[in-house]
mmCIF file of C-alpha atoms in Angstrom:
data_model
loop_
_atom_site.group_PDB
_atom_site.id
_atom_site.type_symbol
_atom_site.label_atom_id
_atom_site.label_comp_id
_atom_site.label_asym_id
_atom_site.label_seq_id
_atom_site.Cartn_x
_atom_site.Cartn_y
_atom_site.Cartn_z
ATOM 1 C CA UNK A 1 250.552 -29.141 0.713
ATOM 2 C CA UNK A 2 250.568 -28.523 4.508
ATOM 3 C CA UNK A 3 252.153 -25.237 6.136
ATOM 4 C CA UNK A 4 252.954 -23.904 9.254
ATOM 5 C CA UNK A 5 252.936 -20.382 9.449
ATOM 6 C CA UNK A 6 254.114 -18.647 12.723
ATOM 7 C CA UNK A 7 253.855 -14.782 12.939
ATOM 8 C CA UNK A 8 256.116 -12.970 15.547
ATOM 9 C CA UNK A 9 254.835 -9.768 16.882
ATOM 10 C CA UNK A 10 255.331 -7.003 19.385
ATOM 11 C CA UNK A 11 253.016 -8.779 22.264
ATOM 12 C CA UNK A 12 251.670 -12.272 20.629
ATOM 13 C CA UNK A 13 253.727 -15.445 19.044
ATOM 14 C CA UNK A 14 251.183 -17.506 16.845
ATOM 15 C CA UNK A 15 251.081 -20.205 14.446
ATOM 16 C CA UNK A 16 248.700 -21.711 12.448
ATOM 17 C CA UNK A 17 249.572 -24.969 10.798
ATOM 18 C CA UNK A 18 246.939 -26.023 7.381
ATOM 19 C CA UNK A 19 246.412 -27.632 4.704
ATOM 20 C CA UNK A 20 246.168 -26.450 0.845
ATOM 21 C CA UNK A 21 245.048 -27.651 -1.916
ATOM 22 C CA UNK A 22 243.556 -26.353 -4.837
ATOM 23 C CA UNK A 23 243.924 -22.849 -3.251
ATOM 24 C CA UNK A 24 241.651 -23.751 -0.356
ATOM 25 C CA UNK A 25 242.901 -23.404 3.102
ATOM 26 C CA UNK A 26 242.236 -25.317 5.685
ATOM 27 C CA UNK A 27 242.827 -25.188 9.305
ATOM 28 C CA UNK A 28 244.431 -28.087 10.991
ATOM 29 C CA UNK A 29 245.878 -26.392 14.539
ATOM 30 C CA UNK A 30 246.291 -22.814 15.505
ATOM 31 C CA UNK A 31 247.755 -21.262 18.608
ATOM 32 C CA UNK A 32 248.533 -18.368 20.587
ATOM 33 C CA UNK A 33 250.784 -16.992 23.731
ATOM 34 C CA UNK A 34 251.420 -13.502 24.815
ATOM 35 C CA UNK A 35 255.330 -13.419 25.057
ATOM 36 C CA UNK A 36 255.748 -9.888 24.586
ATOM 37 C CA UNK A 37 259.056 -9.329 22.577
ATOM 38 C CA UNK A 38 258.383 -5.906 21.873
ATOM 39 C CA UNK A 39 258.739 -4.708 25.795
ATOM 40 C CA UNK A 40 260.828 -1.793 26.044
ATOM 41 C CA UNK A 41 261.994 -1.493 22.461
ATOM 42 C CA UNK A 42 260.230 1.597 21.795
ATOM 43 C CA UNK A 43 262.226 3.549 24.485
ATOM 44 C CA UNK A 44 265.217 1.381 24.232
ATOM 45 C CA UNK A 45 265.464 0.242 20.698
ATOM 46 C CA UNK A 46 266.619 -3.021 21.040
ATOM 47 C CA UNK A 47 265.029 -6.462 22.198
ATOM 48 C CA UNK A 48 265.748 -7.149 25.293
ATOM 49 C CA UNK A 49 267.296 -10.977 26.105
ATOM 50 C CA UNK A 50 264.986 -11.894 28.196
ATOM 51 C CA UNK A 51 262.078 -10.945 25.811
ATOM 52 C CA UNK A 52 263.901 -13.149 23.037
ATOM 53 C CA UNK A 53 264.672 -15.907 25.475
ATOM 54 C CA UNK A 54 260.594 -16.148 25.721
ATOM 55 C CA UNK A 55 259.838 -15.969 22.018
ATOM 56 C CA UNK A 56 262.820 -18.818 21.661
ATOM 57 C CA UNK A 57 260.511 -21.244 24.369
ATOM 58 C CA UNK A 58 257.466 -20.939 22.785
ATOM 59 C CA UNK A 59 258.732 -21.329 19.562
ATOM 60 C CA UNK A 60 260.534 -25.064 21.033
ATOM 61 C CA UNK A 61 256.907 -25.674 21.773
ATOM 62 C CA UNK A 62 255.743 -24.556 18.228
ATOM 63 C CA UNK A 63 258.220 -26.758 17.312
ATOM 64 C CA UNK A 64 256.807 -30.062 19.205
ATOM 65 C CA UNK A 65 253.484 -29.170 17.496
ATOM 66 C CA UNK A 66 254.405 -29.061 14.071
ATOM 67 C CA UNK A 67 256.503 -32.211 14.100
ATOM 68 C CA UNK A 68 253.421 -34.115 15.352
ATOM 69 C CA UNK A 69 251.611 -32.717 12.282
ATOM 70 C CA UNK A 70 254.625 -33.856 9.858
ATOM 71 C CA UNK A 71 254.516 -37.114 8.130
ATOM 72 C CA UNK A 72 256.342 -38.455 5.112
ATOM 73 C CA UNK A 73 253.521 -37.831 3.148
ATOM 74 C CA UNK A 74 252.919 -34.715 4.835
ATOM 75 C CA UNK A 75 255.691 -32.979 5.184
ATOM 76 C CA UNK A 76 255.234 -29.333 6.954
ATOM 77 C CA UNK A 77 256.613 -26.466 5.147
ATOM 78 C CA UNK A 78 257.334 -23.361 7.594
ATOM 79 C CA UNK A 79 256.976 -19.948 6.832
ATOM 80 C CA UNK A 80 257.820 -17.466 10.033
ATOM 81 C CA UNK A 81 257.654 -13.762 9.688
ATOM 82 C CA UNK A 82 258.526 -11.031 12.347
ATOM 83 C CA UNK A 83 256.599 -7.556 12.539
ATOM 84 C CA UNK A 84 256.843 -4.630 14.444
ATOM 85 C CA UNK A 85 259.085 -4.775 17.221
ATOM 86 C CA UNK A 86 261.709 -6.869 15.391
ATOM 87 C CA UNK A 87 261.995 -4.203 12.820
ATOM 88 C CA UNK A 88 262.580 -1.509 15.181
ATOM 89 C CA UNK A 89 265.505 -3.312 17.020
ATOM 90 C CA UNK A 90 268.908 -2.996 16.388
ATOM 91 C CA UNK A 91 269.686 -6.844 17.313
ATOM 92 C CA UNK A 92 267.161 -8.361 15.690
ATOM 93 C CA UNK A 93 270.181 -10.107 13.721
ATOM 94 C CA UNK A 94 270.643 -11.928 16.755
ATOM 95 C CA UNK A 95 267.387 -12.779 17.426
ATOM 96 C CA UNK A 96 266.907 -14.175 13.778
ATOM 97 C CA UNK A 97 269.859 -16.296 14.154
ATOM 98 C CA UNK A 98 268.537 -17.332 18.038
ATOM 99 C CA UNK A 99 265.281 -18.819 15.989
ATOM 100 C CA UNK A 100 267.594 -20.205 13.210
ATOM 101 C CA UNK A 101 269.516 -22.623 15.405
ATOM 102 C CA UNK A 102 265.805 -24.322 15.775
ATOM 103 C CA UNK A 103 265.649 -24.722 12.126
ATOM 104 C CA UNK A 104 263.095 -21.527 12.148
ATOM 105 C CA UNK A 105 264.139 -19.284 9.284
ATOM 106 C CA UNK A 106 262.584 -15.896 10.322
ATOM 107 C CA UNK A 107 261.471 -13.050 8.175
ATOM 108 C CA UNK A 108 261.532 -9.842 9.650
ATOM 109 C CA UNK A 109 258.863 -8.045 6.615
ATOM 110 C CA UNK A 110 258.228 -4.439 6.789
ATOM 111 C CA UNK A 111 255.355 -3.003 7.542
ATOM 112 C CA UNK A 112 253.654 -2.587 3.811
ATOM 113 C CA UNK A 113 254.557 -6.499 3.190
ATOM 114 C CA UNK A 114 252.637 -7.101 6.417
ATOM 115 C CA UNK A 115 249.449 -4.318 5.089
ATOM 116 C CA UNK A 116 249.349 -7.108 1.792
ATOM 117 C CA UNK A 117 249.118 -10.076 3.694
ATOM 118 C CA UNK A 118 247.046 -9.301 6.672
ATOM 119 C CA UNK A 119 244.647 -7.651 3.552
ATOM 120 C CA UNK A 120 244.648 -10.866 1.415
ATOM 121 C CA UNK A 121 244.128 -13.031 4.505
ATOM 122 C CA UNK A 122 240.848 -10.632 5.802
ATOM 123 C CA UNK A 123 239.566 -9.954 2.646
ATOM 124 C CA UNK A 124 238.781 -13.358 1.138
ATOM 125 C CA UNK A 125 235.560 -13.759 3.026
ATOM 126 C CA UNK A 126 233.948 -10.534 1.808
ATOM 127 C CA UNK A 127 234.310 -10.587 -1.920
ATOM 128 C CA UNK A 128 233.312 -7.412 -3.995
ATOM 129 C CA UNK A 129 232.909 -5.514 -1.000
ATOM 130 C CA UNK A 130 234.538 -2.287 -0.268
ATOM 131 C CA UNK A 131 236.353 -2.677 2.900
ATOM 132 C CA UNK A 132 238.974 -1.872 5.185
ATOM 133 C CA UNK A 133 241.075 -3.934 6.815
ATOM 134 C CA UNK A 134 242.678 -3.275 10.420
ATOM 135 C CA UNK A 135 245.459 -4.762 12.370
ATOM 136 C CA UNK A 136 246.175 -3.555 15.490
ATOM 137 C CA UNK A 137 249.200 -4.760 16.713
ATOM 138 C CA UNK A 138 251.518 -4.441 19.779
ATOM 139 C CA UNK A 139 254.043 -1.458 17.614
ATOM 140 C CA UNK A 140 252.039 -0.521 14.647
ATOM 141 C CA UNK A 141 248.803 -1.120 12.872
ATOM 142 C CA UNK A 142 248.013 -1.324 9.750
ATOM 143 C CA UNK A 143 245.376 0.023 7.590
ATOM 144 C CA UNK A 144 244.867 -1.710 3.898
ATOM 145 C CA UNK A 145 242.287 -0.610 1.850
ATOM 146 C CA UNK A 146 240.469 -2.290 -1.516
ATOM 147 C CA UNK A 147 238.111 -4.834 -2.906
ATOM 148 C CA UNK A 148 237.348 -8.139 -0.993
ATOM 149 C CA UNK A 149 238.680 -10.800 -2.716
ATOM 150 C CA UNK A 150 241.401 -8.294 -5.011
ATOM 151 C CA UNK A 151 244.280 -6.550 -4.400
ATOM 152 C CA UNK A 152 244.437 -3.261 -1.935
ATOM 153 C CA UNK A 153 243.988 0.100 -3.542
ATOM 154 C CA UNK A 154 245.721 2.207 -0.492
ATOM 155 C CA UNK A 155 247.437 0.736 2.619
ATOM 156 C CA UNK A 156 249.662 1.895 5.151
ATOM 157 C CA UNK A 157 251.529 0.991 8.185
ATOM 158 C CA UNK A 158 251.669 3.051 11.345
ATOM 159 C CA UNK A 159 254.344 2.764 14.367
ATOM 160 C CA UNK A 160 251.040 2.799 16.326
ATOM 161 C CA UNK A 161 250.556 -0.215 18.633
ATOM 162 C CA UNK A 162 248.879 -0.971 21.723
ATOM 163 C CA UNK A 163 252.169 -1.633 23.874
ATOM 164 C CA UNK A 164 253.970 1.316 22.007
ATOM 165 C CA UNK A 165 250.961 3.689 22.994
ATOM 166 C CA UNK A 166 251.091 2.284 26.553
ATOM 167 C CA UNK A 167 254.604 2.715 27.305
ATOM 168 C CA UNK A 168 254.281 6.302 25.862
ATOM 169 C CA UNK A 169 251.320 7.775 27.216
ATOM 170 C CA UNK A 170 249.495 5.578 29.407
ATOM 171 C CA UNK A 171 252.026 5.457 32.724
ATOM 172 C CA UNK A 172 249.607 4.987 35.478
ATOM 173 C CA UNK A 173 247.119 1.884 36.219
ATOM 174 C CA UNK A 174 244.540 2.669 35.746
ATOM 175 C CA UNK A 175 245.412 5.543 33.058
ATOM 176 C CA UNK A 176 243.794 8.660 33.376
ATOM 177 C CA UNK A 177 241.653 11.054 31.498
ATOM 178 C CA UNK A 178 244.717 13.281 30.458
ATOM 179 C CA UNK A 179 246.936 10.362 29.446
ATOM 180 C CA UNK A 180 243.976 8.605 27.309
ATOM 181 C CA UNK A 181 243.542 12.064 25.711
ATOM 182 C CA UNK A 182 247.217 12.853 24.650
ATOM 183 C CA UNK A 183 247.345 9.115 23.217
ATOM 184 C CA UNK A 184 244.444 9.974 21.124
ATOM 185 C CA UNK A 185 245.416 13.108 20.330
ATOM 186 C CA UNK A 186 248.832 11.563 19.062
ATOM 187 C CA UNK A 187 247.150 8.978 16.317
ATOM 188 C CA UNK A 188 244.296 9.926 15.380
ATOM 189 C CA UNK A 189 245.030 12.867 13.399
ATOM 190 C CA UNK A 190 247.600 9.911 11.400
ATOM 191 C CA UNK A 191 244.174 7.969 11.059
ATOM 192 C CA UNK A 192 242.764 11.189 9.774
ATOM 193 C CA UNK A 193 245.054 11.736 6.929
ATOM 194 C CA UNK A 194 244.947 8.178 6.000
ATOM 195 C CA UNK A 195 241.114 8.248 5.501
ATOM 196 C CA UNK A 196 241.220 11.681 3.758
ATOM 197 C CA UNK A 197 243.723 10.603 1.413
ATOM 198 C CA UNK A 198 241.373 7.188 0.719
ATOM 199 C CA UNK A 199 238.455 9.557 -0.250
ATOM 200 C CA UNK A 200 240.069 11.718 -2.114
ATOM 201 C CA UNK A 201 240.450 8.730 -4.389
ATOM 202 C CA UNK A 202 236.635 8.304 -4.204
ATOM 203 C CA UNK A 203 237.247 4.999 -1.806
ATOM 204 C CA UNK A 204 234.778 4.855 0.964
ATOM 205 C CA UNK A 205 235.020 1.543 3.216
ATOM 206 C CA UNK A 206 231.196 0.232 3.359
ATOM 207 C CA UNK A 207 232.917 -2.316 6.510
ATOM 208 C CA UNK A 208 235.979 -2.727 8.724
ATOM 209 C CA UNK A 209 237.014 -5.806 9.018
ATOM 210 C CA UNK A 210 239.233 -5.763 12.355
ATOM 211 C CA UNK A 211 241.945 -8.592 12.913
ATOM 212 C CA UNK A 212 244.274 -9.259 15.920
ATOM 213 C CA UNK A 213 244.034 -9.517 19.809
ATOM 214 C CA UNK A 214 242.252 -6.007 20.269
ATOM 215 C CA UNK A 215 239.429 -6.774 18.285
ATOM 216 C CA UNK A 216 238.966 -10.476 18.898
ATOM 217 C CA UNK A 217 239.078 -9.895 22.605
ATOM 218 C CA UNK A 218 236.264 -7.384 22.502
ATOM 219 C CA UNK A 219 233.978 -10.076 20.771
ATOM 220 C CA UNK A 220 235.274 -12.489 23.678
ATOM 221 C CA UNK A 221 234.643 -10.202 26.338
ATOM 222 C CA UNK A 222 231.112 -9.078 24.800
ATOM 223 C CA UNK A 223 230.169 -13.064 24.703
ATOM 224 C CA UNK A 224 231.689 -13.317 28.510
ATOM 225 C CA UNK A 225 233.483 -16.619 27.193
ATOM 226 C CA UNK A 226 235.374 -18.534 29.898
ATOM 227 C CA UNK A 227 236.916 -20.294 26.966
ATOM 228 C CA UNK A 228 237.770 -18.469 23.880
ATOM 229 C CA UNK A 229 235.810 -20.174 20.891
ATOM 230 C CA UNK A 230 237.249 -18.671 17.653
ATOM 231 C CA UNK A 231 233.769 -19.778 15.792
ATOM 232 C CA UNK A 232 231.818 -17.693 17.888
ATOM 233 C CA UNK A 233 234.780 -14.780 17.260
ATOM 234 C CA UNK A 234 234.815 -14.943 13.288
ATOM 235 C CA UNK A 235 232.481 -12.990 11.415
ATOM 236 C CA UNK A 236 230.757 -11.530 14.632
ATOM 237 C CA UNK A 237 230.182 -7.760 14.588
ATOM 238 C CA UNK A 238 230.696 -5.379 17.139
ATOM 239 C CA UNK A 239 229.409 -1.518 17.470
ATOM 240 C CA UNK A 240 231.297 1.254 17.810
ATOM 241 C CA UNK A 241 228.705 2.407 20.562
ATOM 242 C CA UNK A 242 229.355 -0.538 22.150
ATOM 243 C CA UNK A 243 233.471 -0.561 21.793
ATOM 244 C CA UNK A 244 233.635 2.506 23.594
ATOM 245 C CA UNK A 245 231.101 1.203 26.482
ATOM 246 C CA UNK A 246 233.821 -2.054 26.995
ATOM 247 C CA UNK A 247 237.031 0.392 26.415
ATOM 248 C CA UNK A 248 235.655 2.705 29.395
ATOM 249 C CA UNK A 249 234.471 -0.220 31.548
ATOM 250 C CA UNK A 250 238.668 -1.364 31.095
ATOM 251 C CA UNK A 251 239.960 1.862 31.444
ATOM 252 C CA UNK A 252 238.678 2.483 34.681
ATOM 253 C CA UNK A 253 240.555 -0.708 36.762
ATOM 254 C CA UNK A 254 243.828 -1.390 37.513
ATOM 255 C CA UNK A 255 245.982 -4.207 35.447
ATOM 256 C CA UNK A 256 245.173 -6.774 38.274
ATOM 257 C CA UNK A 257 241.220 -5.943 37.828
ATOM 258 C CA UNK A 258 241.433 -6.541 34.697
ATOM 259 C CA UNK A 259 243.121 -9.601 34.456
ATOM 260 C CA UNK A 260 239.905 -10.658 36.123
ATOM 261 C CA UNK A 261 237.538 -9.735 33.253
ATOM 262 C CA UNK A 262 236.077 -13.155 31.469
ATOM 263 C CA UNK A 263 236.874 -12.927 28.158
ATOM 264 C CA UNK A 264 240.245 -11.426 28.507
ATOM 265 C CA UNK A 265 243.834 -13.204 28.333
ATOM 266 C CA UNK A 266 245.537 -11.971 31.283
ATOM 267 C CA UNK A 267 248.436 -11.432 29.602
ATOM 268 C CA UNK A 268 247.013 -8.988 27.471
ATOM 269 C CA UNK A 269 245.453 -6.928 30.338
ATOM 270 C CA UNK A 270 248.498 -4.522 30.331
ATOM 271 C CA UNK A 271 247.758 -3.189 26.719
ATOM 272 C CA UNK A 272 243.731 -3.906 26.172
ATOM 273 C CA UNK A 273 243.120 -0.362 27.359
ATOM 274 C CA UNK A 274 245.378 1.471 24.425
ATOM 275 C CA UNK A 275 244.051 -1.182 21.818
ATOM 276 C CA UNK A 276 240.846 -0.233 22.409
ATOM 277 C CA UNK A 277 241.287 3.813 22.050
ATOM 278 C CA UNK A 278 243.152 2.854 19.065
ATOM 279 C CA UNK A 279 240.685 0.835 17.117
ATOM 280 C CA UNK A 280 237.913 3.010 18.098
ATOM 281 C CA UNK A 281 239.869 5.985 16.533
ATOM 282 C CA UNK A 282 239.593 4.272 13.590
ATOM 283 C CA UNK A 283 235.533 3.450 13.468
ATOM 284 C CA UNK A 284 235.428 7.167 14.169
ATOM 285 C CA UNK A 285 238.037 8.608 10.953
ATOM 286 C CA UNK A 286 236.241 5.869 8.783
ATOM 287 C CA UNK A 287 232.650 7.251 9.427
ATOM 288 C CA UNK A 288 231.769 3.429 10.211
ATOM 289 C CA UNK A 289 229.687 2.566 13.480
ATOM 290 C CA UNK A 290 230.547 -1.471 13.468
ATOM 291 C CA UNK A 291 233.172 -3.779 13.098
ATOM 292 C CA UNK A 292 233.801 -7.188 11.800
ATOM 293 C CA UNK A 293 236.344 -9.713 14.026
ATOM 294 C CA UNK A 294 237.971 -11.863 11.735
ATOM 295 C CA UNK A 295 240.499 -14.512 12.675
ATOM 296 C CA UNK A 296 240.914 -15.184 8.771
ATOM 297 C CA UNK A 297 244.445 -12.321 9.392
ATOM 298 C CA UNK A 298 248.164 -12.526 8.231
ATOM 299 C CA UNK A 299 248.319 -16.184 9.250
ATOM 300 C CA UNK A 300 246.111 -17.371 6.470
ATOM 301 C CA UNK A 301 247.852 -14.208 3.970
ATOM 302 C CA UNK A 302 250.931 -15.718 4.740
ATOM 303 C CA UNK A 303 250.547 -19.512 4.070
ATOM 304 C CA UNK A 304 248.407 -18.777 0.700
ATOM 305 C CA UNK A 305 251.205 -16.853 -0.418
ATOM 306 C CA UNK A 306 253.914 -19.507 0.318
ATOM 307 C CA UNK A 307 251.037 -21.995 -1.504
ATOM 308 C CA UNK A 308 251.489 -19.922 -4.806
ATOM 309 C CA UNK A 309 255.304 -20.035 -5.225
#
């Protein structure tokens, strides 16, 4: 069977179009823009038309791609799910039926659905293992907690993201030492609880396994790639030592330096700097001094899950 799955978030649009059979996946075409739907929305509380007006062009182009994959013995079945910012708007009726008149049939899941399937798309590769998975996204991240390869023991959503934490806190460019501080002092202590809670259980996380843009784009940066080359991304580890060296080094220019830094999507210069405090914060509550990029992330969770009905 061949899907296309196409997750809607707060900064990113993406899709990922594969193959299954016999309940292995694999990849056929993947792809990724920064539209930024969630701008605004957490002061305003609604998507703004322009924002949706960008989501609805790259989706035309999603469009063009998965019809070139489609065949009449391979038809393309498409699953499209919305996150963060989408569930925090009061119109995002309107955007759903903006994506519907292109034959897109969006989901907007909340934020535990999206803990399950980011966890059973991370966790595949590391069966038996005790680990934590992390999605940092543009409104919230999620923590999911549990057994490679099984089903998550604890997991939790957060309306922390790296544009929500910029719009709040981090007002200048660059942001300063007080701003960082009072975004850190915001989350973390949520991070806190959440890890406190997981030990109480007698859960300890022997790796993080870090999906999305934050943690992909440190791996990028760290490799100085001109082009990003997601086999060089997957499975590559990162410290937490060295997190915090690449988070300062960002923190200290302005948007337009930034955009300059190899490795980086330009588009995502704007919220790097809050990503980065962010998934640091959570090396630091889980007592773990490395991280694992994987680009195995709600994508793959949400086409093996449309595979099994």
């Amino acid at each position: 069977m061949r899907f296309a799955a196409i997750d809607i978030g707060t900064v990113t649009c993406r899709l990922l179009i594969a193959d299954v059979c016999e309940g292995e996946l694999t990849e056929l075409h993947r792809s990724c823009a920064i539209t930024n739907l969630g701008q605004d929305v957490d002061a305003n509380g609604y998507l703004l038309d322009s924002a949706m007006q960008r989501v609805d062009s790259q989706i035309a182009c999603f469009m063009e791609t998965i019809e070139a994959f489609s065949g009449p013995e391979n038809p393309v079945k498409i699953v499209a799910m919305a996150t963060s910012a989408s569930r925090d708007a009061s119109n995002s009726a309107d955007f759903v039926a903006m994506l519907e008149r292109r034959g897109v049939y969006l989901s907007v899941i909340p934020g535990e659905k999206e803990a399950s399937l980011s966890f059973a798309g991370a966790s595949s590769d590391f069966a038996g293992e005790n680990i934590l998975v992390a999605d940092v996204g543009g409104g919230s991240t999620e923590l999911i907690a549990g057994i490679g390869g099984g089903e998550p023991i604890a997991k939790h959503s957060f309306n922390i993201g790296c544009r929500r934490v910029t719009e709040r806190f981090l007002k200048s460019d660059p942001p300063t030492e007080g701003q960082l501080a009072s975004a850190i002092g915001w989350f973390e202590p949520q991070f806190r609880s959440f890890f406190e809670e997981l030990g109480a259980q007698g859960f300890r996380p022997e790796r993080i396994v870090a999906v999305a843009g934050t943690a992909t784009s440190m791996i990028s940066i760290d490799k100085a790639m001109e082009t990003y080359d997601s086999s060089q991304v997957h499975g590559a580890r990162m410290s937490a030592e060295r997190l915090s060296e690449i988070s300062g080094e960002l923190a200290a220019l302005d948007n337009v330096q930034r955009c300059q830094v190899v490795g980086l999507q330009s588009g995502r210069a704007p919220v790097i700097v809050a990503g980065t405090i962010i998934l640091g914060s959570i090396l630091e509550c889980a007592g773990l001094d490395f991280f694992t990029a994987s680009e195995h992330d709600i994508l793959h969770g949400m086409i093996m899950d449309a595979a099994r009905r």
